[in-house]
Short mmCIF file of N, CA, C and O in Angstrom, two decimals:
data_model
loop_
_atom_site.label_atom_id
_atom_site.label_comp_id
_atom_site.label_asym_id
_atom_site.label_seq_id
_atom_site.Cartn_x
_atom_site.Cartn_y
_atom_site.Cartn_z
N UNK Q 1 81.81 112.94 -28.63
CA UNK Q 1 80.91 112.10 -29.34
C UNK Q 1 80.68 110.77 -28.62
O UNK Q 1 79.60 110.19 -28.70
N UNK Q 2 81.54 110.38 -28.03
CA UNK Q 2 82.13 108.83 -27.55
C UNK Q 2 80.73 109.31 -26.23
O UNK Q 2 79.78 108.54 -26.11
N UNK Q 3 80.79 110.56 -25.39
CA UNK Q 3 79.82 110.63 -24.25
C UNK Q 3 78.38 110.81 -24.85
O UNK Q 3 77.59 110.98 -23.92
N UNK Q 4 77.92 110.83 -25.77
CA UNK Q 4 76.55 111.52 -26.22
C UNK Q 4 75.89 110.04 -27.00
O UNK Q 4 74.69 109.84 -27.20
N UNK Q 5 77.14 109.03 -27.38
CA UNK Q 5 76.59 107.99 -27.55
C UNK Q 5 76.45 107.19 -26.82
O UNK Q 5 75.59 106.34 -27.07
N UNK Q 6 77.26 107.08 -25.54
CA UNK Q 6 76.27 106.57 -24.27
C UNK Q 6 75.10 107.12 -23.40
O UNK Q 6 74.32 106.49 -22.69
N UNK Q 7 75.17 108.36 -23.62
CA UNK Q 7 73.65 108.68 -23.43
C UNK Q 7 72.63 108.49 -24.13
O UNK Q 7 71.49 108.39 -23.68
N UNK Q 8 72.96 108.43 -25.38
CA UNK Q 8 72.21 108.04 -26.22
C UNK Q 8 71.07 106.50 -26.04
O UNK Q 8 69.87 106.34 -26.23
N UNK Q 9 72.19 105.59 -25.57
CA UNK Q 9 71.91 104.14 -25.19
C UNK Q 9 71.52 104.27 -24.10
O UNK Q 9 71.06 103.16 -23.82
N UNK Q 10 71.35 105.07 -23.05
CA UNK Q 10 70.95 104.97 -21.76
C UNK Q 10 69.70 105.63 -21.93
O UNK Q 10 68.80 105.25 -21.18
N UNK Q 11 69.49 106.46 -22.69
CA UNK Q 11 68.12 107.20 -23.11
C UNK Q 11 66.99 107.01 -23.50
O UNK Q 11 65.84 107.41 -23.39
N UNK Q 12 68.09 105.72 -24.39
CA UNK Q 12 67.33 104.66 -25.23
C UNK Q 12 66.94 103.44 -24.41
O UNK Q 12 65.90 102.93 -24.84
N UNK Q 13 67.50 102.81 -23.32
CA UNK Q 13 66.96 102.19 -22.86
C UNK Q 13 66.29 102.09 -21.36
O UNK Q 13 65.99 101.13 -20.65
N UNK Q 14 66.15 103.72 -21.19
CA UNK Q 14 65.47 104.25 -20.39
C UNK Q 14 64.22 104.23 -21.00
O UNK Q 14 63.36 103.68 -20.31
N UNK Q 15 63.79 104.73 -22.22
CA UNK Q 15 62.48 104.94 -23.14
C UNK Q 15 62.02 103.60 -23.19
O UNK Q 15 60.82 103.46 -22.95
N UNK Q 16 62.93 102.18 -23.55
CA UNK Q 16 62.14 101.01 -23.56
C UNK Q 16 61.73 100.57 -22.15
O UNK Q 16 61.09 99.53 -22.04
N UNK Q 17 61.99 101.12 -21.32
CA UNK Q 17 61.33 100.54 -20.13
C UNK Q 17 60.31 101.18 -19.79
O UNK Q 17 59.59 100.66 -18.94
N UNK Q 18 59.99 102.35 -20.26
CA UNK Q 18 59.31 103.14 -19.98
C UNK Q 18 57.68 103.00 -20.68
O UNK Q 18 56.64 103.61 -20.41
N UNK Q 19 57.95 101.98 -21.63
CA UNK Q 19 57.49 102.03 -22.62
C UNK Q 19 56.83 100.51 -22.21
O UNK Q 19 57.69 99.82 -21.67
N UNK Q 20 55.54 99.82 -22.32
CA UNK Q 20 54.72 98.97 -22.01
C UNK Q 20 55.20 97.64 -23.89
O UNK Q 20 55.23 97.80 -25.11
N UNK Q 21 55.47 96.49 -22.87
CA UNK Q 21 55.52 95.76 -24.05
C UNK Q 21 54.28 95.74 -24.70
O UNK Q 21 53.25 95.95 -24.05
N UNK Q 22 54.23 95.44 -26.25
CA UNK Q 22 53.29 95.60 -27.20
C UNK Q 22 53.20 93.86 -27.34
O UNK Q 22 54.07 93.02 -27.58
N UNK Q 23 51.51 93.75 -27.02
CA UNK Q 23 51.63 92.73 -27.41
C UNK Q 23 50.65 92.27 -28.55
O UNK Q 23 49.60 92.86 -28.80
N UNK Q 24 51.07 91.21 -29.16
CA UNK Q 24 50.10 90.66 -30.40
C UNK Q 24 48.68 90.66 -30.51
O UNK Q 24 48.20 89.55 -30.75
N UNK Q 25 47.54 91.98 -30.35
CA UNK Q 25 46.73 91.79 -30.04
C UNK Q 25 45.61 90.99 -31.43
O UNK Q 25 45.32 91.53 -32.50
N UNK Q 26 45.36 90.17 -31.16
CA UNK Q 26 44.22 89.45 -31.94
C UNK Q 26 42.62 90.30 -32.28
O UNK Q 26 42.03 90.93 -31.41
N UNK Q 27 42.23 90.19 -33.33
CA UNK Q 27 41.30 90.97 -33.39
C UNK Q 27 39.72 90.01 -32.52
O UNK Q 27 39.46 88.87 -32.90
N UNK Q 28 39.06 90.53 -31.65
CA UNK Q 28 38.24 90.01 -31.05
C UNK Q 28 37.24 89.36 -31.83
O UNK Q 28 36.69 90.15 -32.60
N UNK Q 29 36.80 88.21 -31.87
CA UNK Q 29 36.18 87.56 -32.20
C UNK Q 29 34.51 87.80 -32.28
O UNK Q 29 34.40 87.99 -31.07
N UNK Q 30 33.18 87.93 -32.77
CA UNK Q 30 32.59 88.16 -31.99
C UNK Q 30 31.62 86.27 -31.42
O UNK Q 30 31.13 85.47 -32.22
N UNK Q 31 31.65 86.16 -30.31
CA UNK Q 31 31.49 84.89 -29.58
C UNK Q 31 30.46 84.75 -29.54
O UNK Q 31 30.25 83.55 -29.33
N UNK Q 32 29.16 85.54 -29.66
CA UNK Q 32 28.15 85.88 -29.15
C UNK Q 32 27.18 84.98 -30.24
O UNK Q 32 26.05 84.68 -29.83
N UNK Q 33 27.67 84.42 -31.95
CA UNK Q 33 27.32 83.70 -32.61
C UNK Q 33 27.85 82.09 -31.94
O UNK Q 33 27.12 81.41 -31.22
N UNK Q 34 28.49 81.91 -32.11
CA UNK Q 34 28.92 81.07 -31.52
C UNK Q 34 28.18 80.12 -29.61
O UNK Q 34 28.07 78.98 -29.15
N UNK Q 35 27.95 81.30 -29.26
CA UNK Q 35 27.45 80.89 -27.98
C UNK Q 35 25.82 80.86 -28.49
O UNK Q 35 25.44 79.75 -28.11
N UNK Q 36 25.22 81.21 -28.85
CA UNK Q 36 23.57 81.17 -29.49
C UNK Q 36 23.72 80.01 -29.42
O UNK Q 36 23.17 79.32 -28.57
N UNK Q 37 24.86 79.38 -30.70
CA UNK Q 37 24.80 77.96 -32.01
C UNK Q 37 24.77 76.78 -30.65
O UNK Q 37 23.85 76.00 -30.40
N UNK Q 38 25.88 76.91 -30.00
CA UNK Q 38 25.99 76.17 -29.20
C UNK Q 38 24.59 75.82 -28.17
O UNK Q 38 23.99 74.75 -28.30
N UNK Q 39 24.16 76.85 -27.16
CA UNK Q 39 22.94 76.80 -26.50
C UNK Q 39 21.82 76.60 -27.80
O UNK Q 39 20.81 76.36 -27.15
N UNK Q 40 21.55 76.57 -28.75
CA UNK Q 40 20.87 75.89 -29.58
C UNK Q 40 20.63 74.82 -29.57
O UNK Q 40 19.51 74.34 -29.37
N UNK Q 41 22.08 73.99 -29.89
CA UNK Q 41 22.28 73.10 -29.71
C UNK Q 41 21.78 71.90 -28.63
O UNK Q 41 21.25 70.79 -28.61
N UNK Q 42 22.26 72.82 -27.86
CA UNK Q 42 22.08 71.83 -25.91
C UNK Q 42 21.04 72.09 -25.62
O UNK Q 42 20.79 71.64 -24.50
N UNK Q 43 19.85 72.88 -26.25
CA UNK Q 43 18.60 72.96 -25.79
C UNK Q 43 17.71 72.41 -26.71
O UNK Q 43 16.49 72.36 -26.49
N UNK Q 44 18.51 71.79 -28.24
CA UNK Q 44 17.46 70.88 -28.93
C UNK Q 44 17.92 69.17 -28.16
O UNK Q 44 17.33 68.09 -28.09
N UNK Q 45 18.97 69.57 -27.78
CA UNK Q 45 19.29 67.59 -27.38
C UNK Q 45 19.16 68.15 -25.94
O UNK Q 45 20.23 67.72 -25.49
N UNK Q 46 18.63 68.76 -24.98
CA UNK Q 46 17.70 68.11 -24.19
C UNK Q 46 16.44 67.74 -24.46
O UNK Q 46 16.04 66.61 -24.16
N UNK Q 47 15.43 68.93 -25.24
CA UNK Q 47 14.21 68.42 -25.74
C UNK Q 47 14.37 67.26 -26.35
O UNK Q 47 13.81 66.33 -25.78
N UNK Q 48 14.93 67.00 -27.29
CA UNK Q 48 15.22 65.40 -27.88
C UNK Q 48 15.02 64.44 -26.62
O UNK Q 48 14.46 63.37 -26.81
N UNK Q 49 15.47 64.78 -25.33
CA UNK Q 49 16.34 64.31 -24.59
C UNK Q 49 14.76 63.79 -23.52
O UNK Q 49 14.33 62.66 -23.25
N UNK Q 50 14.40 64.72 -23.28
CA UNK Q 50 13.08 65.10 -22.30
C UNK Q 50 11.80 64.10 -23.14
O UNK Q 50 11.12 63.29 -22.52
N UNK Q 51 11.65 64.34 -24.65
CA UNK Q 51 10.87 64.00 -25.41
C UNK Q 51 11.05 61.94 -25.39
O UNK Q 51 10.07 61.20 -25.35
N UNK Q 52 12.43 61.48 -25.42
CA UNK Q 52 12.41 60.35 -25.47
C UNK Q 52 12.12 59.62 -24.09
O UNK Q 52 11.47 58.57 -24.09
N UNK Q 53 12.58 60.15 -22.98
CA UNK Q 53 11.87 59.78 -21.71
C UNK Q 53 10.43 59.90 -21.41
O UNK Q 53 9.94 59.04 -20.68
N UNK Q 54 9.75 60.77 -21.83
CA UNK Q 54 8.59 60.89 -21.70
C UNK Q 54 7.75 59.87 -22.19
O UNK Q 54 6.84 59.32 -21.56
N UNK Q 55 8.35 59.51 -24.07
CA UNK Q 55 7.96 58.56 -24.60
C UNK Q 55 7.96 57.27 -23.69
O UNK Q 55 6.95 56.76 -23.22
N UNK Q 56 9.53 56.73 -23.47
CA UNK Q 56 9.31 55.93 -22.35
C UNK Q 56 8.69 55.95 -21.22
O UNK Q 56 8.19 54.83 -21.20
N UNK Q 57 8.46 56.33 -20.54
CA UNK Q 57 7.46 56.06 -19.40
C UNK Q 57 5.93 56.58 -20.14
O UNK Q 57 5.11 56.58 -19.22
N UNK Q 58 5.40 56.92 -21.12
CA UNK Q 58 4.24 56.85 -21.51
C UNK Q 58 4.10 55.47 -21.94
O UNK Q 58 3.06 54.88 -21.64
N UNK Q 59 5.31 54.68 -22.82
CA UNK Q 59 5.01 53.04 -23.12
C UNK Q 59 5.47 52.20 -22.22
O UNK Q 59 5.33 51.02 -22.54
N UNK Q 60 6.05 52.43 -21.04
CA UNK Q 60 6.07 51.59 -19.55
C UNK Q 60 4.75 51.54 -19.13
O UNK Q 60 4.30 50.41 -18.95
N UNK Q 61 3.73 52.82 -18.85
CA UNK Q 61 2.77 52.87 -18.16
C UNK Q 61 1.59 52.06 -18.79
O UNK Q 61 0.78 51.46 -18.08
N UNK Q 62 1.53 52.07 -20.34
CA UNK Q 62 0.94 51.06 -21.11
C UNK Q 62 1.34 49.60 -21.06
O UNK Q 62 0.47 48.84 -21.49
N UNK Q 63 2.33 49.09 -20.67
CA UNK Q 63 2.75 47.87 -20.85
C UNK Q 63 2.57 47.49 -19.16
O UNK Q 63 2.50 46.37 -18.66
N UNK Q 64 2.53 48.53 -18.62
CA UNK Q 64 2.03 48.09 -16.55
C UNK Q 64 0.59 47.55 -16.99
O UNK Q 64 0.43 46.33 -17.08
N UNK Q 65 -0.55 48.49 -17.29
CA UNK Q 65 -1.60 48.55 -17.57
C UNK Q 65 -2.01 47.41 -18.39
O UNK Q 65 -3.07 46.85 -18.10
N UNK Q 66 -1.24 46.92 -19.50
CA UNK Q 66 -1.71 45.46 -20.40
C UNK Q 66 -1.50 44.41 -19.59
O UNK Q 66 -2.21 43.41 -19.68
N UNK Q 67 -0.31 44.53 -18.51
CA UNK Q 67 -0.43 43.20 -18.15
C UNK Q 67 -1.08 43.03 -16.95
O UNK Q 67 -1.42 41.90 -16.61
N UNK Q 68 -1.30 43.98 -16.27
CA UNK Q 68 -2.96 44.30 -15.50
C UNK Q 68 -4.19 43.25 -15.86
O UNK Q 68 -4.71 42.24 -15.38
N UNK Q 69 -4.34 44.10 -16.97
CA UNK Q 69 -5.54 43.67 -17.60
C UNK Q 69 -5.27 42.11 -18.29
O UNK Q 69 -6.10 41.43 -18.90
N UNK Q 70 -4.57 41.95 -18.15
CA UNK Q 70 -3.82 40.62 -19.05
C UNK Q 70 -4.12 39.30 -17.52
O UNK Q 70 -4.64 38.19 -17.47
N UNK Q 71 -3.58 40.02 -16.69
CA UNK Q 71 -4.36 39.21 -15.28
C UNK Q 71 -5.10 39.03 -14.44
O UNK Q 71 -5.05 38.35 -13.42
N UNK Q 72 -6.30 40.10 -15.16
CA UNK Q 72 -7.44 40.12 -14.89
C UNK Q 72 -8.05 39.37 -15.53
O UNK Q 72 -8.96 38.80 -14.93
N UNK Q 73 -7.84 39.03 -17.01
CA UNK Q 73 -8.80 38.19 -17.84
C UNK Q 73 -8.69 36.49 -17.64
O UNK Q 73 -9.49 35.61 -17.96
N UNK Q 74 -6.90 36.37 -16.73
CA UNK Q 74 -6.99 35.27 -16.77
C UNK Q 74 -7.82 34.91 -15.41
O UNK Q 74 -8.59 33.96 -15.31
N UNK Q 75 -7.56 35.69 -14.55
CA UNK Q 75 -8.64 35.78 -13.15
C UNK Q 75 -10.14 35.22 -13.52
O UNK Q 75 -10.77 34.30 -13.00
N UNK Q 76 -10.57 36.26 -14.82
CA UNK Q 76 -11.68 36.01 -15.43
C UNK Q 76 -12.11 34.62 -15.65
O UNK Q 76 -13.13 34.08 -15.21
N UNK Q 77 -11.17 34.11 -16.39
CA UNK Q 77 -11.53 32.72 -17.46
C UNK Q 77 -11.56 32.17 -16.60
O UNK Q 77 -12.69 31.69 -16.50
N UNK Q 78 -10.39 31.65 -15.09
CA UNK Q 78 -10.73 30.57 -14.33
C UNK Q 78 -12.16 30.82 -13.52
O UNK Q 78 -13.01 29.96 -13.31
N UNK Q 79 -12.20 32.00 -13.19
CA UNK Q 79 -14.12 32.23 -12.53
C UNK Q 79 -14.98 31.43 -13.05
O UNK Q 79 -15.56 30.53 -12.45
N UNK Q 80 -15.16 31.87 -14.68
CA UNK Q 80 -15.76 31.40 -15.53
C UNK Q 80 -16.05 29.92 -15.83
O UNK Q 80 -17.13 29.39 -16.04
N UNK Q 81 -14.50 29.25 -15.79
CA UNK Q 81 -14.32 27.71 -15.65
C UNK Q 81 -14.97 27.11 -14.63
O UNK Q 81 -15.69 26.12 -14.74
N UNK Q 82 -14.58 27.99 -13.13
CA UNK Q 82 -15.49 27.49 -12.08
C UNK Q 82 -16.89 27.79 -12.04
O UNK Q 82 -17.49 26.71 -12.10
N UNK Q 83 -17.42 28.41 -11.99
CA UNK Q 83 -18.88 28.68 -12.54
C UNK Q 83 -19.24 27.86 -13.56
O UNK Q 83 -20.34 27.38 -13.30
N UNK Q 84 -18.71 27.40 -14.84
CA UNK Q 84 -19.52 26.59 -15.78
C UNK Q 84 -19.46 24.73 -15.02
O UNK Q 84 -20.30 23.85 -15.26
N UNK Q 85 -18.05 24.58 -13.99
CA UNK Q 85 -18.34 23.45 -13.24
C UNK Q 85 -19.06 23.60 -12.30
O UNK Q 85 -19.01 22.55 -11.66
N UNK Q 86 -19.78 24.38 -11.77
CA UNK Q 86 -20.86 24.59 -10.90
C UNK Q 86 -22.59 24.32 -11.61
O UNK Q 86 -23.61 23.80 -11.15
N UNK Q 87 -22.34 24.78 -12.54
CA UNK Q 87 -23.54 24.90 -13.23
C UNK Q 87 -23.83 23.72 -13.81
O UNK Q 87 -25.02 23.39 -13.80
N UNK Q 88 -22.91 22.87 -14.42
CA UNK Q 88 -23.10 21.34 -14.94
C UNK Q 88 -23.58 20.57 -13.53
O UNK Q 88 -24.65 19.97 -13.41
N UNK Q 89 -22.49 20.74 -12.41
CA UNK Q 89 -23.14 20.18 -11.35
C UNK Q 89 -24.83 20.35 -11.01
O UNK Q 89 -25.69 19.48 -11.02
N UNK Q 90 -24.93 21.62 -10.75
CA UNK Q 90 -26.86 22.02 -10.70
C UNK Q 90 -27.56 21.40 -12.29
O UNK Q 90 -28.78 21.40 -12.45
N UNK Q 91 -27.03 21.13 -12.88
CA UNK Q 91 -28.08 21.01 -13.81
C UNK Q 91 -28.20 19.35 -13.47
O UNK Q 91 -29.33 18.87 -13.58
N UNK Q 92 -27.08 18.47 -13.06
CA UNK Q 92 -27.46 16.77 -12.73
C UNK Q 92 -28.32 16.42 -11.99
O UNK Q 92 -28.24 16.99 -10.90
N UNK Q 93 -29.42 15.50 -12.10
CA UNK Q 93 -30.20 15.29 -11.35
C UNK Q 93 -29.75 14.35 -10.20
O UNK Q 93 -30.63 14.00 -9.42
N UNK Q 94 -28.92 14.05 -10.07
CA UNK Q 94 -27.89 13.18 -9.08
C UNK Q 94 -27.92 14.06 -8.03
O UNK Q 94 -28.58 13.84 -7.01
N UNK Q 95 -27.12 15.23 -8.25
CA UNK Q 95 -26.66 16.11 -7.12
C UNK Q 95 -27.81 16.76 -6.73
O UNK Q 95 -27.77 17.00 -5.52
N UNK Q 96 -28.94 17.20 -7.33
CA UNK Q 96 -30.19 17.70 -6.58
C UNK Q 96 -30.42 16.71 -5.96
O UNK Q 96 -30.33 16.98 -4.76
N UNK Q 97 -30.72 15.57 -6.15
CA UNK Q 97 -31.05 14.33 -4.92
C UNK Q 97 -30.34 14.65 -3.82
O UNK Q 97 -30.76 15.29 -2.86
N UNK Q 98 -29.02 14.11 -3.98
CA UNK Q 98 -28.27 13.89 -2.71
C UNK Q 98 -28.30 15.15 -2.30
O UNK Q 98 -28.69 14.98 -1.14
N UNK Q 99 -28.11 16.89 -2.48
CA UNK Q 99 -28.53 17.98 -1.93
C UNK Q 99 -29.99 18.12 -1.02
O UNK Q 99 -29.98 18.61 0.10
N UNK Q 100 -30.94 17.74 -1.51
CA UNK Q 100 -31.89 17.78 -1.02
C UNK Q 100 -32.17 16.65 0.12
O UNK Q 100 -32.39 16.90 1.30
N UNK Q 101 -32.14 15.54 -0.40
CA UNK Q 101 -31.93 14.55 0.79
C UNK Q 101 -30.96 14.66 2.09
O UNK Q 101 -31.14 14.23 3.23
N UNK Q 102 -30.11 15.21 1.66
CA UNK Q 102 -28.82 15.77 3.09
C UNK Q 102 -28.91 16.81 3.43
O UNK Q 102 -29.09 17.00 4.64
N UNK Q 103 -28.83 17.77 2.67
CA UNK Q 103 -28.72 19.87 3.19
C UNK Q 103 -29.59 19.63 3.80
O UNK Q 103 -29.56 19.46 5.02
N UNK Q 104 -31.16 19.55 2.66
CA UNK Q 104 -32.11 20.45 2.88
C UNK Q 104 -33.24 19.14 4.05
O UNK Q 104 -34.16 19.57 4.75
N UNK Q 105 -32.95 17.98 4.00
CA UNK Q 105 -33.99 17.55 4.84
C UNK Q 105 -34.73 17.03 4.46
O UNK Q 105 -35.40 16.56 5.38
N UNK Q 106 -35.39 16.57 2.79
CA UNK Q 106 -36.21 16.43 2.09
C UNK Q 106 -36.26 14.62 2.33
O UNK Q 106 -35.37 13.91 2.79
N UNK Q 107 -37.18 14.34 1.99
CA UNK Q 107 -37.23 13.03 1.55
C UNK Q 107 -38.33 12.57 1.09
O UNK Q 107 -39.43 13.06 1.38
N UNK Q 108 -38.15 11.50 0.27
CA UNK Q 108 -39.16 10.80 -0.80
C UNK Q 108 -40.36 10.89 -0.20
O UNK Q 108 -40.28 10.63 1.00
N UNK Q 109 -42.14 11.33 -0.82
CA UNK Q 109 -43.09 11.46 -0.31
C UNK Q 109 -44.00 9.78 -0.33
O UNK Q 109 -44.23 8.99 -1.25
N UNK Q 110 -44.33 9.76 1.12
CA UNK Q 110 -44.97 8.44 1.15
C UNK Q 110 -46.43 8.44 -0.06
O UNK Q 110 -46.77 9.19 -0.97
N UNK Q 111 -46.96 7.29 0.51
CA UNK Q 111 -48.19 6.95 -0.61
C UNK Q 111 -49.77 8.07 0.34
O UNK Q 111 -50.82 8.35 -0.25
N UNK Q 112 -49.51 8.41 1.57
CA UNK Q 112 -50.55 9.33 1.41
C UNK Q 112 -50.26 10.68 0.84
O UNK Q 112 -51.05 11.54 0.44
N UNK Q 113 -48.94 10.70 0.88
CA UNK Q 113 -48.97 12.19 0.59
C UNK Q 113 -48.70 13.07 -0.69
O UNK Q 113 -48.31 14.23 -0.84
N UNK Q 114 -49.20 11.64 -1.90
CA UNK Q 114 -49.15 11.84 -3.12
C UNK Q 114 -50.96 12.29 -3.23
O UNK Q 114 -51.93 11.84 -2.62
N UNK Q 115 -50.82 13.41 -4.36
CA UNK Q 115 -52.08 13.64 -4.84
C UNK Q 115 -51.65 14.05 -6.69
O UNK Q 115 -50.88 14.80 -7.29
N UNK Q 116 -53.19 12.56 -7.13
CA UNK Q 116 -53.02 12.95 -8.91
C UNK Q 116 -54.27 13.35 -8.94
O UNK Q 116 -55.29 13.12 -8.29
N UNK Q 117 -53.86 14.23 -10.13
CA UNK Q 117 -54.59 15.01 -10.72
C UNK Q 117 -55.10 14.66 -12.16
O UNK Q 117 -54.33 14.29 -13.05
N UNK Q 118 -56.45 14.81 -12.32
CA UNK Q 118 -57.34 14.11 -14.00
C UNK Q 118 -57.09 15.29 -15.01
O UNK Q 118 -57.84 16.26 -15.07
N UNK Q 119 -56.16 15.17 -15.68
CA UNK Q 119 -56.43 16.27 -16.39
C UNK Q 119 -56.88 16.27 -17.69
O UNK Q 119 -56.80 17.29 -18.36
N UNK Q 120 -57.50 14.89 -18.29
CA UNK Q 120 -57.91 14.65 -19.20
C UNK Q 120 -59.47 15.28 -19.41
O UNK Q 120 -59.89 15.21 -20.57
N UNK Q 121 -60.44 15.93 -18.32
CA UNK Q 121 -61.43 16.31 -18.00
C UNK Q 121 -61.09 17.51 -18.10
O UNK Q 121 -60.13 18.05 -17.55
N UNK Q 122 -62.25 18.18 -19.15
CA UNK Q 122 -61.71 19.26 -18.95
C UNK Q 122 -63.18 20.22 -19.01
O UNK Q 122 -64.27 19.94 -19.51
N UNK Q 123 -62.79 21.23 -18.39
CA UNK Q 123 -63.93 22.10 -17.70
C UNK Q 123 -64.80 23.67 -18.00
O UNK Q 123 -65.67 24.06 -17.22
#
């Protein structure tokens, strides 16, 4: 008996080696919800993402453009300023004198080279 119970134990732990440990298998998950939720996710907060840059540089390109135009008008007004001091100048009869007497060559017409005219006669 004493020999059949060490074979016994040698039989026996011949069979556990023989034998693949068992391990705790977990029941598989399925991931495949999980991975959707997620790429859902990361593809609404890039659009979020894409959508707020866009915004920005659509209101950069407006605020380039206002102040463009913002220094064009002041371009404008001083033109304008100079031109309306040009035009007060032409309208003085001062500066047509001295223009004409200097530029242009002109000068006061002697006594022959006045001619009046009767226009109280009429025809």
């Amino acid at each position: 008996m004493v020999v059949a119970k060490k074979e016994f134990q040698v039989y026996d732990l011949e069979e556990k080696k023989l034998q693949k440990p068992k391990r705790n298998k977990k029941p598989k998950k399925n991931n495949t919800k999980i991975k959707l939720k997620l790429f859902l996710y990361a593809t609404v907060i890039l659009t979020i993402s894409i959508l707020v840059l866009l915004r920005f540089a659509h209101i950069s390109k407006l605020q380039y453009d206002l102040s463009s135009t913002e220094s064009e008008v002041e371009t404008l007004i001083k033109e304008k300023q100079n031109i309306s001091i040009e035009l007060g100048k032409v309208k003085d009869s001062r500066w047509i004198e001295i223009v004409a007497l200097n530029s242009l060559g002109m000068s006061y017409p002697k006594e022959s080279q006045k001619v009046y005219v009767d226009l109280s006669k009429k025809n």
